[in-house]
C-alpha positions as semicolon CSV with decimal commas, in nm:
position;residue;x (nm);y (nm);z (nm)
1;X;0,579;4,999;1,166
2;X;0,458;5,289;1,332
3;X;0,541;5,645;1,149
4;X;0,684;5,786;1,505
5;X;0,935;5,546;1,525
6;X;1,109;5,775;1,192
7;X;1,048;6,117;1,235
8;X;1,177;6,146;0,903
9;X;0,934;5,951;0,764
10;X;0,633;6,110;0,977
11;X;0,745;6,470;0,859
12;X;0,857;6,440;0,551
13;X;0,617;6,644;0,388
14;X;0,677;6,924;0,588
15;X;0,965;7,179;0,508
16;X;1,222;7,346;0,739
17;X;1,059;7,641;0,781
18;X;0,693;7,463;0,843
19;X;0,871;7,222;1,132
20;X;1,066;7,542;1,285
21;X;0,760;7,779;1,318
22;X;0,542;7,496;1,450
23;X;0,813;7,476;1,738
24;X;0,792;7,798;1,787
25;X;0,399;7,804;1,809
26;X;0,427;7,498;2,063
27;X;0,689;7,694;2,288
28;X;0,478;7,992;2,278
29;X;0,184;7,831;2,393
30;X;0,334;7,623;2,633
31;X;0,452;7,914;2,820
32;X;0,123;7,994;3,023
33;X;0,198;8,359;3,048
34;X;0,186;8,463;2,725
35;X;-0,086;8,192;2,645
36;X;-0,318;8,355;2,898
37;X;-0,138;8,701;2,777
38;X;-0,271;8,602;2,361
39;X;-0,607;8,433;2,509
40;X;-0,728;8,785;2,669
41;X;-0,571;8,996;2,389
42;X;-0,789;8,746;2,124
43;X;-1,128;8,798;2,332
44;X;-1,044;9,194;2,352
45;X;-1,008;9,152;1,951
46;X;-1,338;8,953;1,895
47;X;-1,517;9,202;2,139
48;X;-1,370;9,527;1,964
49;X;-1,457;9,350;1,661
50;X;-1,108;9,425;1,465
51;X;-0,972;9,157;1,235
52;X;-0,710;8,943;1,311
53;X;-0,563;8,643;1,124
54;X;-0,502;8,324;1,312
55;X;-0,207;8,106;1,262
56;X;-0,284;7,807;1,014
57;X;-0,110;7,524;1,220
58;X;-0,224;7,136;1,098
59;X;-0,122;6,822;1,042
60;X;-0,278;6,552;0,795
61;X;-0,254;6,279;0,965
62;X;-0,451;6,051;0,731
63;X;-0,283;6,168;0,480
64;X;0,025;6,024;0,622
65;X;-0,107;5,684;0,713
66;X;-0,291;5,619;0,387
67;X;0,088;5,655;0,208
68;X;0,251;5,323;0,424
């Protein structure tokens, strides 16, 4: 059995919060605007040198397949 075909069971790590800003992340970024838009405001950043925190966005999926 595949863990896609139960979302439940492929995210159940993950809380509310974790699934709902990762939607967000994935709307922003599919939105090639503002992804252009962050892409030149991150090189301006790197090139002024001033620090910036990235967003922390993964999924283990080994972890997930070791468990079934």
């Amino acid at each position: 059995m595949s863990i896609f075909n139960n979302l439940k069971v492929a995210f159940k790590d993950k809380s509310d919060f974790e699934l709902n800003r990762s939607l967000l992340i994935f709307s922003i970024i599919s939105n090639p605007v503002i992804s252009k838009s962050l892409i030149t405001l991150t090189k301006t950043l790197i090139k002024l040198k001033i620090p910036f925190r990235l967003f922390y966005q993964t999924y283990n999926l080994q972890t997930v397949l070791r468990r079934n």
